[in-house]
mmCIF file of C-alpha atoms in Angstrom:
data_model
loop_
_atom_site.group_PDB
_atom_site.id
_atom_site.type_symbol
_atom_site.label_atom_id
_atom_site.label_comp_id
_atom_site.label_asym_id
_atom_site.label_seq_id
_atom_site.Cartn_x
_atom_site.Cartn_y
_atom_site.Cartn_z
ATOM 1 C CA UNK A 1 0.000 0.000 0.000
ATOM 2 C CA UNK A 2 1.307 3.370 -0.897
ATOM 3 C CA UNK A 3 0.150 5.230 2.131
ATOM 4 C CA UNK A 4 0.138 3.552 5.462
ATOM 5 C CA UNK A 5 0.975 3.969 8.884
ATOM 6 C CA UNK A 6 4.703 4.117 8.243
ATOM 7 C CA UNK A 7 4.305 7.440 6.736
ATOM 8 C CA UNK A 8 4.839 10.328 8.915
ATOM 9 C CA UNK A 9 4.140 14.232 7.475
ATOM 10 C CA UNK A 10 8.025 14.418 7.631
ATOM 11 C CA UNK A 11 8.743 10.755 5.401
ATOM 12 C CA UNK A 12 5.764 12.191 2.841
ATOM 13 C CA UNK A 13 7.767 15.805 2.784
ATOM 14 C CA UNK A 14 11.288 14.233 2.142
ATOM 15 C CA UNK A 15 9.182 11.806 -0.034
ATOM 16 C CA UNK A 16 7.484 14.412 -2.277
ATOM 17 C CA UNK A 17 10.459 16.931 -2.773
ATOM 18 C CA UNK A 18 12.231 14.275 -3.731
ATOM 19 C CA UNK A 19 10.133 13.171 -6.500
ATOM 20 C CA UNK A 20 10.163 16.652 -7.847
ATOM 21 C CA UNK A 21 13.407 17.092 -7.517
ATOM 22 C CA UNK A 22 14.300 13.903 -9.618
ATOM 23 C CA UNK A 23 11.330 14.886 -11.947
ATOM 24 C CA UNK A 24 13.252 17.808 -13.204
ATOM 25 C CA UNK A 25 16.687 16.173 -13.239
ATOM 26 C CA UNK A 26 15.234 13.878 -15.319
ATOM 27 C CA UNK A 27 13.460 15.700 -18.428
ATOM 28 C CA UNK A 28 17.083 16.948 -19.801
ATOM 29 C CA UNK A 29 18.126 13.151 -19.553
ATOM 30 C CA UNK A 30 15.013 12.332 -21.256
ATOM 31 C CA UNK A 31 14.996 14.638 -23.778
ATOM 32 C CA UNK A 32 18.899 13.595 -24.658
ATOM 33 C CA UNK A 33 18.343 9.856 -24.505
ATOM 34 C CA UNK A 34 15.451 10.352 -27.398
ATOM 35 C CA UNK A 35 17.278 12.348 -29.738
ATOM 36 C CA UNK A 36 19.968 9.915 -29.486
ATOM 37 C CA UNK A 37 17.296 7.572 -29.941
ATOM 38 C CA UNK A 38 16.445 9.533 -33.052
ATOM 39 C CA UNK A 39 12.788 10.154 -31.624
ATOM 40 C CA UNK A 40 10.651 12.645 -30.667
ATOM 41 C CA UNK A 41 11.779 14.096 -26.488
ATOM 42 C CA UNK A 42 7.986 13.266 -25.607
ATOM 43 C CA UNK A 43 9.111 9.749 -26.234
ATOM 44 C CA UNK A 44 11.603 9.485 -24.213
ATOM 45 C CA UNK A 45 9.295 11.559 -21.939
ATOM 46 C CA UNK A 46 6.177 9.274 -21.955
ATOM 47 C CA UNK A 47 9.106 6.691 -21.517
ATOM 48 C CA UNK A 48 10.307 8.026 -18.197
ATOM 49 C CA UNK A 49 6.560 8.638 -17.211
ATOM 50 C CA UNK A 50 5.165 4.952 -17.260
ATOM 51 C CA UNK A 51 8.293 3.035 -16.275
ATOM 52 C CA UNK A 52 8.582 5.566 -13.340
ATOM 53 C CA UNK A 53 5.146 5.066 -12.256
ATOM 54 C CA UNK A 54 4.881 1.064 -12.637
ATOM 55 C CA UNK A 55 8.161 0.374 -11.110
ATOM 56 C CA UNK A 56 7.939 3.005 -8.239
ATOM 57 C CA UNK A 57 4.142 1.495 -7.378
ATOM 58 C CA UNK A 58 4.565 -2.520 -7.971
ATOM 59 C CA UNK A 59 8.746 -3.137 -8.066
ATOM 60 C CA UNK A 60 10.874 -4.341 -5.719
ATOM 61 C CA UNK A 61 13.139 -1.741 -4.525
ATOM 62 C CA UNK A 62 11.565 1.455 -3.505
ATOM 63 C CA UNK A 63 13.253 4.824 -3.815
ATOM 64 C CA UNK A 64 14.662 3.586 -7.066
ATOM 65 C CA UNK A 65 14.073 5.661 -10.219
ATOM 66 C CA UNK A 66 13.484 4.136 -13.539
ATOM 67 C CA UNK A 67 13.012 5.998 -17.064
ATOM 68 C CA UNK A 68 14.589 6.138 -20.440
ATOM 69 C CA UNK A 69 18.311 5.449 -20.369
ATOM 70 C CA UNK A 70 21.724 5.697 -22.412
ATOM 71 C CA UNK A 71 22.043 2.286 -22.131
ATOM 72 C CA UNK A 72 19.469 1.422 -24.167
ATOM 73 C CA UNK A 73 19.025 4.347 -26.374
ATOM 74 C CA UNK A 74 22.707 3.369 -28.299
ATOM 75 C CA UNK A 75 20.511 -0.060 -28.475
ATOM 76 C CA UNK A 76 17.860 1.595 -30.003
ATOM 77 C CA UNK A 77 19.656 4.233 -32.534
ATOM 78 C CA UNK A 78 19.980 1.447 -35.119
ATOM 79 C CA UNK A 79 16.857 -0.067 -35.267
ATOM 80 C CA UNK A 80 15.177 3.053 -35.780
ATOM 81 C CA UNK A 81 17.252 4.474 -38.630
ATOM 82 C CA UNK A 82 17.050 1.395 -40.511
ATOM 83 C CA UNK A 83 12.920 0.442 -40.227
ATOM 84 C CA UNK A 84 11.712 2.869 -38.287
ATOM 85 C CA UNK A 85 9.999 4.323 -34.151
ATOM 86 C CA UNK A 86 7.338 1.965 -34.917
ATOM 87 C CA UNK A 87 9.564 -1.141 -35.509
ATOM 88 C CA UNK A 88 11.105 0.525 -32.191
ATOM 89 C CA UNK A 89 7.778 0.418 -29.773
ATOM 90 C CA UNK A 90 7.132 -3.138 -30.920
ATOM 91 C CA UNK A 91 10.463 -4.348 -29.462
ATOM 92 C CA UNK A 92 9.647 -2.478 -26.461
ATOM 93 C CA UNK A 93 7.058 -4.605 -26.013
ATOM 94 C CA UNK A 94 8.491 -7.863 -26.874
ATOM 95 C CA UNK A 95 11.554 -6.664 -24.295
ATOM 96 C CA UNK A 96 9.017 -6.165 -21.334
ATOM 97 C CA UNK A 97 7.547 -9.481 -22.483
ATOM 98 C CA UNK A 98 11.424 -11.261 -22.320
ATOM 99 C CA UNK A 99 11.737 -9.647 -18.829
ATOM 100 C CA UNK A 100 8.435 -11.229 -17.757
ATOM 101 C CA UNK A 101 9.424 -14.397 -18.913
ATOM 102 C CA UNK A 102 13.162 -13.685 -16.627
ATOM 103 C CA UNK A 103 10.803 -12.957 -13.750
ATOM 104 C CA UNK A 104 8.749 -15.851 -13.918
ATOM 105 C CA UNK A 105 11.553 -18.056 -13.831
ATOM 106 C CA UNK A 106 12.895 -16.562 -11.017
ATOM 107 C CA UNK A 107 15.874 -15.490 -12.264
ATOM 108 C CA UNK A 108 16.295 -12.416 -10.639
ATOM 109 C CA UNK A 109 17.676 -13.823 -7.620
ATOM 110 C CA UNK A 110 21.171 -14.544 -9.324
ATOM 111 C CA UNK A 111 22.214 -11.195 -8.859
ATOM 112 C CA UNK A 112 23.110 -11.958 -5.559
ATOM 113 C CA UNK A 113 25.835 -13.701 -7.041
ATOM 114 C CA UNK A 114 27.487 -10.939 -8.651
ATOM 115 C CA UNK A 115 31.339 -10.167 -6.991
ATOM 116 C CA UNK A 116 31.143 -6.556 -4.833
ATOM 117 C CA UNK A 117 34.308 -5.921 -7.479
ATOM 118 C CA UNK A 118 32.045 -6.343 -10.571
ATOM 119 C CA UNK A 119 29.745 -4.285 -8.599
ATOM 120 C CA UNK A 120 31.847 -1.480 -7.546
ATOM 121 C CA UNK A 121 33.246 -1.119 -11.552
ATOM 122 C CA UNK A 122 29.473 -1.045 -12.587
ATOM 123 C CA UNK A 123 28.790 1.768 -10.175
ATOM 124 C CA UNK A 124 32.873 3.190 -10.769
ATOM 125 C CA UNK A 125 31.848 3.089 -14.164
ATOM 126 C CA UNK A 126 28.823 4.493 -14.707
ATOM 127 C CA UNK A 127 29.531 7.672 -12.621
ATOM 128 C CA UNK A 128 31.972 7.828 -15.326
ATOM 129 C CA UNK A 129 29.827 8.184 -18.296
ATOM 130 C CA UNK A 130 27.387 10.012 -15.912
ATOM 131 C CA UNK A 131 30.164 13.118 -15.528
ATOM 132 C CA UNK A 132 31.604 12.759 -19.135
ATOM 133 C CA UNK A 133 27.912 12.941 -20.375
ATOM 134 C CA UNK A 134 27.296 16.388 -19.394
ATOM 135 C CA UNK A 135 30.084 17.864 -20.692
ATOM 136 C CA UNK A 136 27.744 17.461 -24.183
ATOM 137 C CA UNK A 137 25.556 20.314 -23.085
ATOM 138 C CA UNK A 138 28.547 22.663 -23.514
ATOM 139 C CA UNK A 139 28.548 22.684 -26.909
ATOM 140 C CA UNK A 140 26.766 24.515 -29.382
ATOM 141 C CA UNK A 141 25.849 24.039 -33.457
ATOM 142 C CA UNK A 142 28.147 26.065 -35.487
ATOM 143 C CA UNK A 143 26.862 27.902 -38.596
ATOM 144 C CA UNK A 144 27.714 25.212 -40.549
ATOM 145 C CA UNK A 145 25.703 22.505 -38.406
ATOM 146 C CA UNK A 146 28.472 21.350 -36.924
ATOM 147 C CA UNK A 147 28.674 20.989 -33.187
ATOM 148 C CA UNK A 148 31.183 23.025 -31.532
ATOM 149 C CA UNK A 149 32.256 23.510 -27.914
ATOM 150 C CA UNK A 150 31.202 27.284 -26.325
ATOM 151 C CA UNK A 151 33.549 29.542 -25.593
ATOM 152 C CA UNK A 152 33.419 33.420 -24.741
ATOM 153 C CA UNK A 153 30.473 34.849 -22.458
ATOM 154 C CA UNK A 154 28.184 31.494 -23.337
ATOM 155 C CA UNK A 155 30.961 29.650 -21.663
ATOM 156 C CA UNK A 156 31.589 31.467 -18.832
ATOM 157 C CA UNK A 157 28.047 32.408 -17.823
ATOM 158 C CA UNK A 158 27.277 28.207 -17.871
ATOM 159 C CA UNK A 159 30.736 27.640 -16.084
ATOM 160 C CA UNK A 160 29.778 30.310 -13.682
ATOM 161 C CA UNK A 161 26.430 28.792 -13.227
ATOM 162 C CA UNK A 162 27.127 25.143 -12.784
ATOM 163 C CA UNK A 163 29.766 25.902 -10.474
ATOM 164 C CA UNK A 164 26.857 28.113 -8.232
ATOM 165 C CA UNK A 165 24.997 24.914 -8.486
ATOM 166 C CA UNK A 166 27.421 22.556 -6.954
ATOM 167 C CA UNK A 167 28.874 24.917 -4.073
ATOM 168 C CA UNK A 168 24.711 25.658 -3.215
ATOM 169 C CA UNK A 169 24.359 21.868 -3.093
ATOM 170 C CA UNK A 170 27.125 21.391 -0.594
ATOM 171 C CA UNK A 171 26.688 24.841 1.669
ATOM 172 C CA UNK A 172 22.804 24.677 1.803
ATOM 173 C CA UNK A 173 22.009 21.908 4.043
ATOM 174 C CA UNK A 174 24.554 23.729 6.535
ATOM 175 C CA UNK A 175 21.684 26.365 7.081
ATOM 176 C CA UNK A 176 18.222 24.621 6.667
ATOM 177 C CA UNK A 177 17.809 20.847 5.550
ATOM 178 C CA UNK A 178 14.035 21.743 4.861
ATOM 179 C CA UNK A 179 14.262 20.974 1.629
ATOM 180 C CA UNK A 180 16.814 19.178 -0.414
ATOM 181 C CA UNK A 181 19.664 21.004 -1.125
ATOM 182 C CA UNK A 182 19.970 19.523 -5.171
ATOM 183 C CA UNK A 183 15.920 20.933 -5.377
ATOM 184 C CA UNK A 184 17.296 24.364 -3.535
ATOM 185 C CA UNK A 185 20.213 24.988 -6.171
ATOM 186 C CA UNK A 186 17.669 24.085 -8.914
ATOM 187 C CA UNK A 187 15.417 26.799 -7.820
ATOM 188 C CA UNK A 188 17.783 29.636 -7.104
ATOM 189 C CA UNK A 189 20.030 29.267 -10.058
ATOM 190 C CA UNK A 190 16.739 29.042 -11.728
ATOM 191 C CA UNK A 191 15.440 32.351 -10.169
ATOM 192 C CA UNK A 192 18.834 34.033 -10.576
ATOM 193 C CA UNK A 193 19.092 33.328 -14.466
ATOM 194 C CA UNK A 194 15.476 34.931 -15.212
ATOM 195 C CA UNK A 195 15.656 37.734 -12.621
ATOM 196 C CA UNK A 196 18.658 38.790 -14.264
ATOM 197 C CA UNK A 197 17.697 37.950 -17.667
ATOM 198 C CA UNK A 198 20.939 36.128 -18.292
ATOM 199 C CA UNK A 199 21.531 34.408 -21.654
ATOM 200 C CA UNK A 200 22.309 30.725 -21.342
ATOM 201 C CA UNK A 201 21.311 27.446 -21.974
ATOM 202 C CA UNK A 202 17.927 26.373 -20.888
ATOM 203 C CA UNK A 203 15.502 22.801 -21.288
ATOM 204 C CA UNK A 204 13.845 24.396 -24.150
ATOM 205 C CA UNK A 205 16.763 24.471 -26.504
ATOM 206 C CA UNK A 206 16.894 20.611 -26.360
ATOM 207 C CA UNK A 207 13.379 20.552 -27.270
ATOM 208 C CA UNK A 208 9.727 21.294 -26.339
ATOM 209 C CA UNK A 209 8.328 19.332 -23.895
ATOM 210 C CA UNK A 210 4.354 20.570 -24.137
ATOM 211 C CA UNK A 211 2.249 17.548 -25.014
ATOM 212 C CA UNK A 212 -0.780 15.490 -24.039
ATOM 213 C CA UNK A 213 -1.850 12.570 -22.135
ATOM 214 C CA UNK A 214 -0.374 9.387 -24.737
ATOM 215 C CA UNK A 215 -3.138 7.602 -26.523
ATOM 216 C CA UNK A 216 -2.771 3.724 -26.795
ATOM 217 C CA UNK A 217 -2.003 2.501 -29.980
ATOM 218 C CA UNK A 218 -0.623 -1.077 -31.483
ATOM 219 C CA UNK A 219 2.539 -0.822 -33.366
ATOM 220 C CA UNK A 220 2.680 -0.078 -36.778
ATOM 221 C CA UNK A 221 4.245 -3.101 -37.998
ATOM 222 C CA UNK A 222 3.134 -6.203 -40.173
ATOM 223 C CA UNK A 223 3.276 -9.324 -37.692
ATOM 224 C CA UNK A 224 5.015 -11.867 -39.080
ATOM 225 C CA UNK A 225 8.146 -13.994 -39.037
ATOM 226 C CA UNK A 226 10.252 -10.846 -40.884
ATOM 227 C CA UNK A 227 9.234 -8.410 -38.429
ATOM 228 C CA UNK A 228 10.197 -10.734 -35.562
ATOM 229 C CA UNK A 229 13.498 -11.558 -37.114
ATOM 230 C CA UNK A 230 14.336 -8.009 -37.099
ATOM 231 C CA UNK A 231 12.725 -7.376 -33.521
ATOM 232 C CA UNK A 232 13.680 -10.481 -31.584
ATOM 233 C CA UNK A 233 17.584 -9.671 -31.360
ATOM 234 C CA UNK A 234 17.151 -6.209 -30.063
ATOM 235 C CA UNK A 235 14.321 -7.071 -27.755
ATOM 236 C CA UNK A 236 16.263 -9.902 -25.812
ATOM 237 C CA UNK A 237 19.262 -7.349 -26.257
ATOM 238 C CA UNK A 238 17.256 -4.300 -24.445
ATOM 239 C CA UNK A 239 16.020 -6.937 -21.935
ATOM 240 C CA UNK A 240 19.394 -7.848 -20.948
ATOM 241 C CA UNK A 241 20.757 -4.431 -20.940
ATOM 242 C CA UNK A 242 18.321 -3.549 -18.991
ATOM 243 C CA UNK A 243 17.521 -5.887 -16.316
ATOM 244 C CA UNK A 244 21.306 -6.073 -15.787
ATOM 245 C CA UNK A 245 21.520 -2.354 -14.585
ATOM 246 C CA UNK A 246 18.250 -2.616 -12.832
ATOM 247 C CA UNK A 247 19.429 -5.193 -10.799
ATOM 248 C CA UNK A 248 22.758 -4.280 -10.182
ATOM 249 C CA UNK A 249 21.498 -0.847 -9.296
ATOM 250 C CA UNK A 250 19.213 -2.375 -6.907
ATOM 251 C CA UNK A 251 22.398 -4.056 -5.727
ATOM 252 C CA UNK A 252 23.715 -1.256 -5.083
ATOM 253 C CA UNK A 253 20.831 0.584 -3.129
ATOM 254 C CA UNK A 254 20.484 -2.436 -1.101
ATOM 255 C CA UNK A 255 24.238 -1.947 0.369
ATOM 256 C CA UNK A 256 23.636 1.444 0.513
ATOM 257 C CA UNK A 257 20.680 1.370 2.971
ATOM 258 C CA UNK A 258 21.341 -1.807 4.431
ATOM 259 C CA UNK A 259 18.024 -3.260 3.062
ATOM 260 C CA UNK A 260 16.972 -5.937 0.493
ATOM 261 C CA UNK A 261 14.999 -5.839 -2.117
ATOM 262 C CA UNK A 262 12.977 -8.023 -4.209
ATOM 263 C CA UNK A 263 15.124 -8.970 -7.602
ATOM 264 C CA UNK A 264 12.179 -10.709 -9.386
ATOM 265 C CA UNK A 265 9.576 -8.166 -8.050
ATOM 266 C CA UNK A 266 11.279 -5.582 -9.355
ATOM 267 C CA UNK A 267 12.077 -7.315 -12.928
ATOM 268 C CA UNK A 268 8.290 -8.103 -13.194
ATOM 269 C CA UNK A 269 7.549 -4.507 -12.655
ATOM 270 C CA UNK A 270 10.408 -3.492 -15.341
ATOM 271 C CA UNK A 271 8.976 -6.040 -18.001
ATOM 272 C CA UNK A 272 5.147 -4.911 -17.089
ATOM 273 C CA UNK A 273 5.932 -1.291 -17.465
ATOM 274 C CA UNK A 274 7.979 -1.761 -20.729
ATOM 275 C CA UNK A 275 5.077 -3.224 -22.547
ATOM 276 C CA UNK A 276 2.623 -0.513 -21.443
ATOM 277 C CA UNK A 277 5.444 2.334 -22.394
ATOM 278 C CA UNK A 278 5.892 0.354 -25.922
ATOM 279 C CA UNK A 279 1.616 0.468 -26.725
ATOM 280 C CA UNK A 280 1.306 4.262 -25.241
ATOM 281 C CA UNK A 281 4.505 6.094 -27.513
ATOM 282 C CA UNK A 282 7.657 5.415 -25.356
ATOM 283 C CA UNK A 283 10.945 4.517 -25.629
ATOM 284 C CA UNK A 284 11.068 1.471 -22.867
ATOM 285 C CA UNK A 285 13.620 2.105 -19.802
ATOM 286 C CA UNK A 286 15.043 0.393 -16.658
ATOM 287 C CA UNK A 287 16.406 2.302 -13.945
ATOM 288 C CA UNK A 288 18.256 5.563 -13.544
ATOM 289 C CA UNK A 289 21.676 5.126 -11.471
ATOM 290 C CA UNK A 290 22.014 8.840 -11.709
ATOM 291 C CA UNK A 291 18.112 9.550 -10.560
ATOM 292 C CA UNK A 292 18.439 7.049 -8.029
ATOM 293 C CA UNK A 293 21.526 8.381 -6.200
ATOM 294 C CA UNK A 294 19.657 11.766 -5.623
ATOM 295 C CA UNK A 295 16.790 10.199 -3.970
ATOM 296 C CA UNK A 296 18.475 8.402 -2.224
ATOM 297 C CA UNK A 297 20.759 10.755 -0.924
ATOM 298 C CA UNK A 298 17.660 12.751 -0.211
ATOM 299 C CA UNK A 299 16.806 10.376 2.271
ATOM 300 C CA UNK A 300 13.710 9.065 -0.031
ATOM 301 C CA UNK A 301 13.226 5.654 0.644
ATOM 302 C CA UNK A 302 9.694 5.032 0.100
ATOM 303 C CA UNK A 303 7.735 4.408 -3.132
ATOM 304 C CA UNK A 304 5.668 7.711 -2.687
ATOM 305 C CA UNK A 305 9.089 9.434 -4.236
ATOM 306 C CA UNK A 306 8.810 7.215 -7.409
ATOM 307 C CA UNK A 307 5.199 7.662 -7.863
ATOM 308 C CA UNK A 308 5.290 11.728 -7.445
ATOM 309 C CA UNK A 309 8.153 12.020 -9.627
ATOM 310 C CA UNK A 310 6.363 10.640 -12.475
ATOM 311 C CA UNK A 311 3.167 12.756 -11.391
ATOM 312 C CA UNK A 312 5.308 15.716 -11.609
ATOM 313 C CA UNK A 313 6.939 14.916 -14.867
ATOM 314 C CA UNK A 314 3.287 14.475 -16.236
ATOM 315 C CA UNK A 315 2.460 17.730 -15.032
ATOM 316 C CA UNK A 316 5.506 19.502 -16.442
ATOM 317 C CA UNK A 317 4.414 18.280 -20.005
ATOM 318 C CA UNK A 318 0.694 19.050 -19.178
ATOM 319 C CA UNK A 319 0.649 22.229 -17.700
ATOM 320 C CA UNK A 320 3.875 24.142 -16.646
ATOM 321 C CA UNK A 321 6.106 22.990 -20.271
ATOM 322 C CA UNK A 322 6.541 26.599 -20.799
ATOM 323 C CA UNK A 323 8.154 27.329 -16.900
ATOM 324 C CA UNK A 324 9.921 24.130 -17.450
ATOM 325 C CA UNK A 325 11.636 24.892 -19.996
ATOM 326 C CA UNK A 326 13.010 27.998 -18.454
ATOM 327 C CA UNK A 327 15.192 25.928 -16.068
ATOM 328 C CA UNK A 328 18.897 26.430 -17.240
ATOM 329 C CA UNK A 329 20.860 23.302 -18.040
ATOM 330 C CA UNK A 330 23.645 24.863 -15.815
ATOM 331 C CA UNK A 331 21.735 23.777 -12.791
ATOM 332 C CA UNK A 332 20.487 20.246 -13.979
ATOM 333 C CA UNK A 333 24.628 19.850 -14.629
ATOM 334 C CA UNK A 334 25.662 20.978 -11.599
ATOM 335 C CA UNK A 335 23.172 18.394 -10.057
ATOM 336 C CA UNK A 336 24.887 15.391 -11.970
ATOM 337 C CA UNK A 337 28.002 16.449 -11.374
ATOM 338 C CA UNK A 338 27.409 16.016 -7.508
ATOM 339 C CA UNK A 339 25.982 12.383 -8.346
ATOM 340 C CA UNK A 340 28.714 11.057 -10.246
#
């Protein structure tokens, strides 16, 4: 049950500004996993919606954040330049329907067996790619479409600002712990850059993010042998992929708060919410190491955090796309940088 008698009014505030917090780290990630993708940000969007939702409310390992990933969008990139986003929602589908099948067998519980090495160099790893990965945003397209890294005022204003970020993330909590400190520096960068009207980087130059509620559809796609020859490798690829970091990251949230959680559970949850994301528009996901470190860090432990972050992130295409979209990338940066 989501709310019980385990929730006090201070677990449901840590719980909530959490899930917003997260919400808006993720919608740059989103947006940049679906144009690697080559689709549409709202894909990766509805992506990070559903899996969110369905894994925070029926997985195994609350506090942990799932959405549209790197991982899988290099995965992805192929299949959809050579036949196509609907060839690409139909594997979706058929990967949620391969994790099913890894959950009914109870295979989940052979994580355990993984070395705390192989572990740590997941983890050592992926903070890695986490930090390197941001570094993109500092580059612009050239006149001649070519992309370029800022320099000049562009370059010191998002220097200047990401650097603000970080230092507000670390001195905050020494004067109120409130709120989150990663939410705080969000906010006041955020305020800062529009009070002063400064020119720099925001979520709307990745893309829009205004849109509506996804309508369900069945893939595009003639069903038969061909089209499950093409699907069938990158499904059980995407599966694996992504039941891998799931469960490693689950690992890893485990050690961290000295808990266990539920390795099947959570890859029935990852294989139900991929087939709903690939008949509503999305881009299929597993979890978010990056996402998951901040809640956790917040001190979010309980699904509530899951479950509002995807309300949020609903709302922010909904109704507030044009505030949203004011954030500057500067401050989402900063954020990551802390989590790597």
């Amino acid at each position: 049950m989501l709310f019980t008698k385990s929730y006090n009014f201070s677990e449901v505030k840590t719980n909530l500004l959490s899930g917003l917090t997260v919400a808006l780290a993720m919608v740059p990630e989103a947006i940049a996993f679906a144009l690697i993708a080559h689709v549409s940000p709202l894909t990766g969007l509805y992506a990070a919606i559903i899996i969110c939702l369905t894994t925070s409310a029926f997985g195994g390992r609350p506090g942990m954040i799932s959405g549209a990933t790197g991982a899988l969008a290099v995965v992805m990139v192929a299949l959809v330049v050579q036949h196509g986003v609907e060839y690409l929602f139909a594997t979706v589908v058929l990967m949620g329907i391969l994790q099913l099948i890894f959950a009914i067998f109870r295979l989940g519980k052979y994580i355990r067996m993984v070395p705390y090495s192989v572990m740590l160099g997941f983890v050592n790893g992926l903070a890695i790619v986490i930090f390197i990965a941001q570094f993109g945003h500092f580059k612009v397209m050239s006149p001649e479409g070519i992309s370029v890294w800022m320099s000049g005022m562009p370059l010191f204003i998002m220097m200047t600002l990401t650097a603000v970020t970080v230092l507000i993330i670390y001195i905050f909590p020494l004067a109120t712990k409130a709120i989150p400190s990663t939410l705080a520096s969000i906010l006041i960068v955020s305020i800062v850059v529009i009070l002063l009207g400064l020119d720099t980087k925001t979520v709307g130059d990745l893309g829009s993010i205004s849109g509506g509620i996804p309508e369900f559809r069945i893939p595009n796609i003639d069903f038969n042998l061909e089209s499950l020859r093409i699907i069938l490798p990158y499904s059980f690829l995407l599966a694996s992929i992504g039941l891998i970091e799931t469960l490693l990251t689950l690992n890893l949230i485990d050690d961290m708060t000295d808990t266990n959680g539920k390795p099947n559970k959570e890859s029935m949850a990852q294989g139900i919410g991929n087939i709903i994301t690939g008949f509503f528009g999305g881009m299929g996901g597993c979890a978010m190491i990056g996402q998951s470190m901040i809640n956790i860090n917040n001190g979010a432990l309980k699904r509530l955090s899951g479950i509002s972050a995807a309300i949020f992130l609903a709302s922010f295409i909904l109704f507030l796309s044009k505030w949203i979209e004011l954030i500057p990338l500067a401050a989402l940066i900063g954020v990551m940088f802390v989590v790597a």
